[in-house]
Coordinates of C-alpha atoms in Angstrom, one line a residue:
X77 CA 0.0 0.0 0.0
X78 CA 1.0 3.5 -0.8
X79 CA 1.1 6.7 1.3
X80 CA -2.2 7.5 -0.4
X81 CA -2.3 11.0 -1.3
X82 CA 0.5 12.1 0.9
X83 CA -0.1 14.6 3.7
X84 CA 0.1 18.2 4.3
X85 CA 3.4 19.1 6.1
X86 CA 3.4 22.4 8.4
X87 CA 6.7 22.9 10.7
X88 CA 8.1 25.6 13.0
X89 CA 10.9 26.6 14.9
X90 CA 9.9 27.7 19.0
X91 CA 10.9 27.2 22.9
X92 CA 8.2 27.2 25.1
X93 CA 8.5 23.3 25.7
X94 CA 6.3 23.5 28.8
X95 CA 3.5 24.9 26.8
X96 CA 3.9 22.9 24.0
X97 CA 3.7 19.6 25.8
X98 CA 0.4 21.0 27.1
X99 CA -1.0 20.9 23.8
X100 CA 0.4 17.9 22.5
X101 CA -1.4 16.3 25.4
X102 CA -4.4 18.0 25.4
X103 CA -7.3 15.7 25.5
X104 CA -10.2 18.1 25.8
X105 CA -9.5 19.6 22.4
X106 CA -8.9 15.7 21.2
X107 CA -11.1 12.3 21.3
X108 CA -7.7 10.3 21.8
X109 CA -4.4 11.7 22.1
X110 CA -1.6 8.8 22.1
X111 CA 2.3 9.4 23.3
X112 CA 4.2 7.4 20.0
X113 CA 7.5 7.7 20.7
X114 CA 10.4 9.2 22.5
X115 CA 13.8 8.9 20.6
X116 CA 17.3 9.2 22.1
X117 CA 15.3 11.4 25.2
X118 CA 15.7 9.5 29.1
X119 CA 12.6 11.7 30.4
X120 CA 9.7 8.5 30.1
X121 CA 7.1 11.6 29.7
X122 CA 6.8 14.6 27.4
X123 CA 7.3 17.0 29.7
X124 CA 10.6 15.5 30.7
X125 CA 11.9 14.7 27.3
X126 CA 11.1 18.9 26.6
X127 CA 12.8 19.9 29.4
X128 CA 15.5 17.8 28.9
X129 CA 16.1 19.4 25.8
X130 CA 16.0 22.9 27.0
X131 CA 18.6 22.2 29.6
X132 CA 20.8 20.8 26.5
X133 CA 20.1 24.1 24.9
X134 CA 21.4 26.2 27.5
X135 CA 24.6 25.5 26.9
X136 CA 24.0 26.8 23.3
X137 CA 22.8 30.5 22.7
X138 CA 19.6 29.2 20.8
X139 CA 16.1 30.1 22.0
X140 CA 14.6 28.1 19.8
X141 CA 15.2 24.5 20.5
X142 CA 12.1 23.0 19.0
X143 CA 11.4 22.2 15.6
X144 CA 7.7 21.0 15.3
X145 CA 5.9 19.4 12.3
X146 CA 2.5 18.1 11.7
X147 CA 1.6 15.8 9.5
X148 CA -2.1 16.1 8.1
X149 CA -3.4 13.4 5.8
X150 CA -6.6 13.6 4.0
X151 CA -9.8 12.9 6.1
X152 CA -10.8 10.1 3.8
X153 CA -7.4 8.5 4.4
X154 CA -6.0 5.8 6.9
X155 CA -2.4 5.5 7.1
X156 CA -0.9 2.8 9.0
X157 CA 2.0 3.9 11.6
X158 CA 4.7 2.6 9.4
X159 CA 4.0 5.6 6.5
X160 CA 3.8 8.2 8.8
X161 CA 7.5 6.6 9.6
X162 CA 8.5 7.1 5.8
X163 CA 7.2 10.9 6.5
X164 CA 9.2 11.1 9.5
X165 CA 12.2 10.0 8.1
X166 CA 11.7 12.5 4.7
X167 CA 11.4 15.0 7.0
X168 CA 14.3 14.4 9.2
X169 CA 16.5 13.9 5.9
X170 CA 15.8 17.1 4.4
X171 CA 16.3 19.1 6.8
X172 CA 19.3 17.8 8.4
X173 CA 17.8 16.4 11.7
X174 CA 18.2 12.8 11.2
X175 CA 19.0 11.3 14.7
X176 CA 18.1 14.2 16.6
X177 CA 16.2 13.3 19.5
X178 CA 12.7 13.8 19.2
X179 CA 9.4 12.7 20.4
X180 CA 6.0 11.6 18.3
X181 CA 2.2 12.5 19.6
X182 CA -0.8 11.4 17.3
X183 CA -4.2 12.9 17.8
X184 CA -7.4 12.1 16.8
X185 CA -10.0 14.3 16.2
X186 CA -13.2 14.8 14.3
X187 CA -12.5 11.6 12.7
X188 CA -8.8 11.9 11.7
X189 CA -5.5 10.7 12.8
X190 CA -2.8 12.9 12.2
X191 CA 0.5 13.4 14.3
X192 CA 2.9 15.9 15.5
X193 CA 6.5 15.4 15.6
X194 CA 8.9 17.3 17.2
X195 CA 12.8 17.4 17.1
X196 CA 15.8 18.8 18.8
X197 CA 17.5 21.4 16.7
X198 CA 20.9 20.8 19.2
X199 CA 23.3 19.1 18.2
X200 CA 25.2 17.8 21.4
X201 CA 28.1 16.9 19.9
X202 CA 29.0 20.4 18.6
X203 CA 26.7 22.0 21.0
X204 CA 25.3 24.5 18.5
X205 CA 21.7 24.2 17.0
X206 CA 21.2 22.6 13.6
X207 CA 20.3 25.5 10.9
X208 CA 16.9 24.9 9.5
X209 CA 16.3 27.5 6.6
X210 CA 13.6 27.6 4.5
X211 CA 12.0 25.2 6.4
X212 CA 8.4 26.2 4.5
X213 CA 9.8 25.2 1.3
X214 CA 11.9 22.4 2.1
X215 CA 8.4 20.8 4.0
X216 CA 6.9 21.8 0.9
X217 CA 9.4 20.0 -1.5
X218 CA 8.8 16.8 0.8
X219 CA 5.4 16.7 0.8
X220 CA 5.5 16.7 -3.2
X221 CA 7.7 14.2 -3.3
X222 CA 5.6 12.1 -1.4
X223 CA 3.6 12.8 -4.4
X224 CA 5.7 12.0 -7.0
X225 CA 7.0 9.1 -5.7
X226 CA 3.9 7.1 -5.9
X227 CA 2.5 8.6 -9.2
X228 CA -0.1 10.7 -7.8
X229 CA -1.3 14.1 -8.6
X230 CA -0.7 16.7 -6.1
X231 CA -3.0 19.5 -5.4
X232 CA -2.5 22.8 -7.1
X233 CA -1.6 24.6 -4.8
X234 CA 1.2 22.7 -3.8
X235 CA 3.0 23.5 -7.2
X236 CA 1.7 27.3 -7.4
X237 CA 0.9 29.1 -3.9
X238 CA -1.5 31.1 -6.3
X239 CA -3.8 28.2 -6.7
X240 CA -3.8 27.1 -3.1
X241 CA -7.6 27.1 -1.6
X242 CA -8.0 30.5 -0.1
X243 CA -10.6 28.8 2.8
X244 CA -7.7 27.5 4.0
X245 CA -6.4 29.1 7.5
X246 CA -3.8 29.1 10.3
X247 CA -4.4 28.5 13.9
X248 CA -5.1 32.3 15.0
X249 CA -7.5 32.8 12.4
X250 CA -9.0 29.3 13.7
X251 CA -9.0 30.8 17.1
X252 CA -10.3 33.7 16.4
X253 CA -13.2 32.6 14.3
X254 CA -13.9 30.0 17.0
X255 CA -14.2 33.4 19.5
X256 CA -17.1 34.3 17.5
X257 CA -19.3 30.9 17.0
X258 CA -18.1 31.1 13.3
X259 CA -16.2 28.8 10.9
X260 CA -13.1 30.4 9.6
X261 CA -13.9 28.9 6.2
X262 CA -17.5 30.7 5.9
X263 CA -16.1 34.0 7.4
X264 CA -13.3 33.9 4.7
X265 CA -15.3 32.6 1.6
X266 CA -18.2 35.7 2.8
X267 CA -15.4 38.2 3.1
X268 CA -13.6 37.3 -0.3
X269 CA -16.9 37.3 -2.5
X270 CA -18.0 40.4 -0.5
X271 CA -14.6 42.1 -1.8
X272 CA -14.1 40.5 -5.4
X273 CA -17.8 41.9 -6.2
X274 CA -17.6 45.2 -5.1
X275 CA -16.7 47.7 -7.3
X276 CA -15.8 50.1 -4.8
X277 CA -16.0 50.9 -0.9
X278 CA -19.3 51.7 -1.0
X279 CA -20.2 48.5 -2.2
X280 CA -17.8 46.4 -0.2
X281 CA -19.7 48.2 2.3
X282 CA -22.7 46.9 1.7
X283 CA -21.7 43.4 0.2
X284 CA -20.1 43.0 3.8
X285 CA -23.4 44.2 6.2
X286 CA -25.7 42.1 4.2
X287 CA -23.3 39.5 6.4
X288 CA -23.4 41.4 9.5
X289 CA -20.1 42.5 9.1
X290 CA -18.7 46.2 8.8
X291 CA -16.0 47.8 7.3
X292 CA -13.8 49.9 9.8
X293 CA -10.3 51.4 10.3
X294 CA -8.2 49.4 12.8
X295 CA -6.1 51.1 15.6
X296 CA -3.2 48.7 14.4
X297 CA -4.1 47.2 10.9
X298 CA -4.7 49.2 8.1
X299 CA -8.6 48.1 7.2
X300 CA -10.6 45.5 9.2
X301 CA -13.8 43.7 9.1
X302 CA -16.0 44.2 12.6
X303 CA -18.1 41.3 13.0
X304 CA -21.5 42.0 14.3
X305 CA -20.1 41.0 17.6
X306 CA -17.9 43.2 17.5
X307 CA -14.9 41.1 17.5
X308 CA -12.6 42.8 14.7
X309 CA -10.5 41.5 12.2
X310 CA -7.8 41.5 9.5
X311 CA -9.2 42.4 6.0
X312 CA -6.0 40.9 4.1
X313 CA -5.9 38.2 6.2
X314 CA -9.5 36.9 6.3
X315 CA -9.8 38.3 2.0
X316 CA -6.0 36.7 1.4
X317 CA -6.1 40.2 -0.7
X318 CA -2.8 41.9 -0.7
X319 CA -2.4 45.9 0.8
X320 CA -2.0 47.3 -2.6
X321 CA -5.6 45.8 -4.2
X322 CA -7.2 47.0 -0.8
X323 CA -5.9 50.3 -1.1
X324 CA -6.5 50.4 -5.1
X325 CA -10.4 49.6 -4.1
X326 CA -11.2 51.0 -1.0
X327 CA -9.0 53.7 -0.9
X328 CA -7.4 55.3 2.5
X329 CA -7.8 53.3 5.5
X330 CA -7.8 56.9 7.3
X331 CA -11.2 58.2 5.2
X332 CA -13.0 55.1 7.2
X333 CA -15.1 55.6 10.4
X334 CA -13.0 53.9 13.3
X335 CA -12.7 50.9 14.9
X336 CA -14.7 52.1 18.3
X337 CA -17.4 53.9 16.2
X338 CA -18.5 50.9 14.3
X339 CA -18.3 49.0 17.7
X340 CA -20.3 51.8 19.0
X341 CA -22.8 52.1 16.3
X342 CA -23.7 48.1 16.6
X343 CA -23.8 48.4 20.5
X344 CA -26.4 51.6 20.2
X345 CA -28.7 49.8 17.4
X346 CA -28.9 46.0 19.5
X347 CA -32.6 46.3 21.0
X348 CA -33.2 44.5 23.8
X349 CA -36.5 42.5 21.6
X350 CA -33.4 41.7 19.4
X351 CA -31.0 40.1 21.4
X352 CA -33.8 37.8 23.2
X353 CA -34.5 36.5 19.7
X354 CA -30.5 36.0 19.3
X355 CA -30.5 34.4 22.7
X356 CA -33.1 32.0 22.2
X357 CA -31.8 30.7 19.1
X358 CA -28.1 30.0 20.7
X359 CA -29.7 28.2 23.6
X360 CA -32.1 26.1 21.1
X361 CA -29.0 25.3 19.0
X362 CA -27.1 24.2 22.1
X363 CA -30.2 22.0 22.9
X364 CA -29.8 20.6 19.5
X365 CA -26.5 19.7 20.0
X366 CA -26.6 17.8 22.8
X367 CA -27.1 14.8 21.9
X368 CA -24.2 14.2 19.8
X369 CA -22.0 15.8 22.1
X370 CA -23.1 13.0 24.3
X371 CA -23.0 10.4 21.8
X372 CA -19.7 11.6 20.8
X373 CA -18.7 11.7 24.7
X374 CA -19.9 8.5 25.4
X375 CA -18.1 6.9 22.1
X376 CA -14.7 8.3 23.0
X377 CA -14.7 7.1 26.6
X378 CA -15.7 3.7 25.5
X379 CA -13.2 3.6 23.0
X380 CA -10.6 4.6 25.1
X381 CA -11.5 1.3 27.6
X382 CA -11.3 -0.9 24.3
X383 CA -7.7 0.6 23.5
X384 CA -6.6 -0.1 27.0
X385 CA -8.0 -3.5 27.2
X386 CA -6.1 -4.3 24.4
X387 CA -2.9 -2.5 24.9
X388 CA -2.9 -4.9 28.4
X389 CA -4.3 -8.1 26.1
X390 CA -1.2 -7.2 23.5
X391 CA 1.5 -6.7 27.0
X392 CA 0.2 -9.6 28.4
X393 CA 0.7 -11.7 25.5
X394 CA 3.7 -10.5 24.6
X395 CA 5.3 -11.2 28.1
X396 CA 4.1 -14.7 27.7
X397 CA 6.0 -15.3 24.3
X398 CA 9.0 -13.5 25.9
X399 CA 9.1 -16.3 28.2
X400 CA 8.8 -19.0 26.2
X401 CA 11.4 -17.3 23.5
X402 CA 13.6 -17.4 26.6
X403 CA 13.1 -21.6 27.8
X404 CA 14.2 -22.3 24.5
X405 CA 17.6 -20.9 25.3
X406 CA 19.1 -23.8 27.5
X407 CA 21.3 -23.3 30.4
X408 CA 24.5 -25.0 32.3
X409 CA 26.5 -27.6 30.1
X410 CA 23.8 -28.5 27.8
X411 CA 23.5 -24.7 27.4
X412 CA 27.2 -24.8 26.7
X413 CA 27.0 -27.9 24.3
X414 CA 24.0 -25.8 22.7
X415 CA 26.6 -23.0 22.0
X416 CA 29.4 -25.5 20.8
X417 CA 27.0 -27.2 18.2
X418 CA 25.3 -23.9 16.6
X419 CA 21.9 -24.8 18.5
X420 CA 21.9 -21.8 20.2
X421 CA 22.2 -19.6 17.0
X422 CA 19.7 -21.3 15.7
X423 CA 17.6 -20.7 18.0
X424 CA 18.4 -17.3 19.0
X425 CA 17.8 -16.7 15.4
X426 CA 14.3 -18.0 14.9
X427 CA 13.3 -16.0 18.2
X428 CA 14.3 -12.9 16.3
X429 CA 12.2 -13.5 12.8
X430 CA 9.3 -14.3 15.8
X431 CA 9.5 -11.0 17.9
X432 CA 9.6 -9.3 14.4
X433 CA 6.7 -11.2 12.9
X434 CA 4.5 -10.7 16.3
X435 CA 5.6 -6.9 16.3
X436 CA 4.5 -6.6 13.2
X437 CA 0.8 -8.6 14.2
X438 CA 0.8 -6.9 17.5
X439 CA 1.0 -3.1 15.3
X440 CA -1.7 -4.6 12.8
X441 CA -4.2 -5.4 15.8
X442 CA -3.9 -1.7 17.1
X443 CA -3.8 -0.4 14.0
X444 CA -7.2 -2.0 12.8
X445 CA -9.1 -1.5 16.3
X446 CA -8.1 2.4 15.8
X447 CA -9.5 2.3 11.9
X448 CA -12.3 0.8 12.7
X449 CA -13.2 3.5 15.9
X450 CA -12.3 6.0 13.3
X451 CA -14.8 5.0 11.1
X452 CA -17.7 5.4 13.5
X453 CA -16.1 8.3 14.7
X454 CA -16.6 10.1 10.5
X455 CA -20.0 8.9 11.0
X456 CA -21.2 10.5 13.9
X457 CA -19.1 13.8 12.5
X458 CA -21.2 13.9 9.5
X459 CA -23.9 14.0 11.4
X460 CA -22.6 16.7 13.1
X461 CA -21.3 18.4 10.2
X462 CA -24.4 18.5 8.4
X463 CA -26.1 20.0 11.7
X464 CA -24.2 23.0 12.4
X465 CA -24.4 23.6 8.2
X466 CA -27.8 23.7 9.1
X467 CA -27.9 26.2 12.6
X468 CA -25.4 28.2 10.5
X469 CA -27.9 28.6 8.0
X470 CA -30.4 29.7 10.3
X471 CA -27.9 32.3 12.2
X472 CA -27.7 33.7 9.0
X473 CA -31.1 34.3 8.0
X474 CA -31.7 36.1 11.2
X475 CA -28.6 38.1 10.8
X476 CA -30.2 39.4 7.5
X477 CA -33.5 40.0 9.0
X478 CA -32.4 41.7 12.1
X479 CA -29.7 44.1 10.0
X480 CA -27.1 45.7 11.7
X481 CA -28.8 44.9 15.4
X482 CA -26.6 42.8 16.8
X483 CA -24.7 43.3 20.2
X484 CA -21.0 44.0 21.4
X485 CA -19.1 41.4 23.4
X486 CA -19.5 42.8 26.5
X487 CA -23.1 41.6 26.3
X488 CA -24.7 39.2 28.0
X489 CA -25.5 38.3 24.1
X490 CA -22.0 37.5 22.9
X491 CA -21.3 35.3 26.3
X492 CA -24.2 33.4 24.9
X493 CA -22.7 33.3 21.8
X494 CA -19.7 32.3 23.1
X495 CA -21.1 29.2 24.7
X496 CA -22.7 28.3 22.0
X497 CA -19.9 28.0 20.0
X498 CA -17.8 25.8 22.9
X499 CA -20.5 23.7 23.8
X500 CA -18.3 20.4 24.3
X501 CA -16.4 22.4 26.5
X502 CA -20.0 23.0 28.9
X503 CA -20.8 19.8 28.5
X504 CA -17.7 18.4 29.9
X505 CA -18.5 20.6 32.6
X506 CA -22.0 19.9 32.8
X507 CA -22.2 17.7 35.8
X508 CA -25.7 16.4 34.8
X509 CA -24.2 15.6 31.3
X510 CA -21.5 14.2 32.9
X511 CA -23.8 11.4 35.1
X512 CA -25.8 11.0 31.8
X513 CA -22.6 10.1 29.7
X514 CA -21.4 7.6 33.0
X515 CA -24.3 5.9 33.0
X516 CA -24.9 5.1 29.0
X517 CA -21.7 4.2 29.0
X518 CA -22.2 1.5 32.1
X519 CA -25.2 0.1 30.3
X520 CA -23.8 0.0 26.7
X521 CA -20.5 -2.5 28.2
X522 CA -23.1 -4.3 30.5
X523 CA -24.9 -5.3 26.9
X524 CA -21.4 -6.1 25.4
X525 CA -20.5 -8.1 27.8
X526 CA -24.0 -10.0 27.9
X527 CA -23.8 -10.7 24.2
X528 CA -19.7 -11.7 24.5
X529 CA -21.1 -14.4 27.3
X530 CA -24.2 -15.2 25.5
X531 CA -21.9 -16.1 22.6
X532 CA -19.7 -18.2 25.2
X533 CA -22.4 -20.0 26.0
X534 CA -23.3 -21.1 22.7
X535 CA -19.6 -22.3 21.8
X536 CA -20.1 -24.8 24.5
X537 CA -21.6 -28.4 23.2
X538 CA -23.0 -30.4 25.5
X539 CA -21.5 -34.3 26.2
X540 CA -23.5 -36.8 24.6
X541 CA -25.2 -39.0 26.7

């Protein structure tokens, strides 16, 4: 099998190891987050293996000592652990890291396994950190060859930057868009066709608050988009328009009313009739949602139980193979005859071809319990996927009803908006969600393990008489 359709590569160089271990490990954000490896590290946790390298890099002037690189395949993909290893190992060779110590997370989310790698840029030997220039490119350049190397056709984008899906985004504009109850890919694609159909500013004006969005002039960017929150943002960011076609269109950022007045102009027109209306709908939508935050709640704790029972079914195997690898080996003189006559080798060599070909089973096993919870996991995200299309269709035909009437964020609206739009993170505090999740759980491995010894039952054949 090939390393179907590659993956997206996306690497940087920081410190901050203590914070960076956080969110490698952070399971809220994550239905399963899995510690992969730790390479030529002694720390046995993250946070060790991170500190470990900043006290290497100490002795070094760099303040830097991370390189991290995440490797995205495509949704509809499932890679087994040894491609992501061919990845690894591209990556390491191109830019110049291969050996470095480093340590390998992989998260699952929404339906997709992807991982995170991240190396030490010190050399010990020469105490001085390895030089990692270009680094965009060179990931670039390895992700196509991934490509190439199997006959596949990349995406455009990938061979011109000036075909590369403008919906795309980075993690502040994710953050940020995730502030407001939006997704960064509608608030970019509204934007863009707001701005490539206006003729003018008066009409990227208008394109724009048919959206609930306004057109201001930033106290630090040149022009920026207020959302009818209130929450501002970058106009060449969110359009991907450069400075000089904003300028050439809309003319100077200085002949556009400020960022405060528009703020103050949507706090002064939110009626009080309006913002119940706004209110009602976020807390019906969270009703809505519920459920499959429950459902998904409920799937990823019982998954997690079926991974640990059988990583102990896999350990507990294993140490019983390891023990009979190990009585094969005989001790004393006829151990010594053993040795004299080539038996051992013999031996010692078939126990080697065996712990390679149970590795291998023991990483198929894992591998296919964690395809096949991935699957149901894409399931119950479509589901959820074509719901909030929906509640963000129905946000939106309010928006255009209500106009410009929408409230600041110091509202008691936008908290409700804000909850809204982080409602896994109240259900996981929800105590009452938290008891209903406990005990559908409990009942759905009470009726596994009826049907497992309902099935036991049946294997068993009476004596005949």
């Amino acid at each position: 099998m090939c390393l179907c359709r590659a993956m997206i590569l996306k690497g940087s160089q920081r410190g901050g190891g203590r914070l960076l271990a956080r969110h490698l490990l952070n399971a809220d954000s994550n239905d399963h987050v899995e510690l992969h490896e730790i390479r030529h590290l002694a720390g046995a946790n993250l946070h060790a293996a991170f500190q470990e390298i900043e006290a290497v890099a100490k002795g070094t002037r760099c303040k830097q000592p991370f390189f991290h690189v995440s490797f995205n395949p495509p949704q509809d993909v499932s890679l087994k652990d040894g491609h992501f290893e061919k990845a690894f190992a591209a990556v390491e060779k191109k830019m110049g890291l291969e050996d470095q110590p480093r340590a390998v997370v992989f998260h699952e989310k929404n339906g997709r396994r992807h991982a995170h790698v991240v190396w030490s840029r010190i050399d010990v030997e020469n105490m001085r950190a390895v030089q990692l220039s270009h680094s965009h490119l060179k990931l670039g350049d390895v992700s196509l060859s991934l490509f190439r190397e199997f006959n596949l056709e990349p995406p455009k984008g990938l061979l011109n930057k000036e075909h590369r899906n403008p919906d795309n985004f980075n993690l502040k504009t994710w953050q940020q868009a995730k502030r407001m109850g939006e997704d960064p890919r509608d608030l970019k694609k509204v934007i863009r066709e707001a701005f490539d159909s206006a003729k003018d500013r008066k009409s990227f004006s208008e394109n724009l608050q048919k959206h609930g969005l306004f057109l201001a002039k930033g106290d630090k960017r040149g022009f920026v988009v207020v959302h009818h929150s209130g929450e501002p943002m970058s106009l060449s960011r969110f359009a991907k328009v450069k400075a000089a076609d904003l300028k050439a269109k809309i003319g100077n950022p200085a002949e556009l009313p400020s960022l405060v007045a528009v703020q103050s102009n949507i706090q002064k027109n939110a009626a009080g009739a309006i913002k119940q209306r706004i209110r009602n709908l976020a807390v019906r939508h969270q009703e809505e949602r519920l459920p499959l935050i429950r459902e998904n709640l409920v799937m990823r704790k019982l998954n997690k139980t079926s991974r640990t029972e059988k990583k102990n079914q896999l350990s507990k195997r294993w140490k019983g193979e390891e023990l009979a690898r190990a009585n094969r080996l005989r001790t004393g003189i006829i151990g010594l005859w053993d040795r004299v006559s080539g038996r051992r080798g013999k031996i010692s060599r078939k126990n080697q071809r065996e712990i390679e070909e149970n590795r291998r089973r023991d990483r198929e096993e894992k591998r296919r319990i964690i395809a096949e919870q991935i699957i149901q996991r894409q399931e119950l995200q479509q589901r959820m996927d074509k719901l909030r299309q929906a509640q963000l269709l129905e946000r939106k035909r309010l928006i255009k009803e209500l106009g410009q009437s929408v409230p600041l964020k110091d509202s008691e609206l936008q908290r409700d908006f804000r909850e809204a739009a982080s409602l896994e993170g109240r259900a996981q505090l929800n105590e009452k969600l938290r008891e209903d999740v406990n005990e559908e759980t409990e009942e759905k491995k009470r009726d596994e393990e009826a049907k497992k010894k309902s099935g036991d039952r049946k294997l068993v054949r009476k004596p005949k008489l």
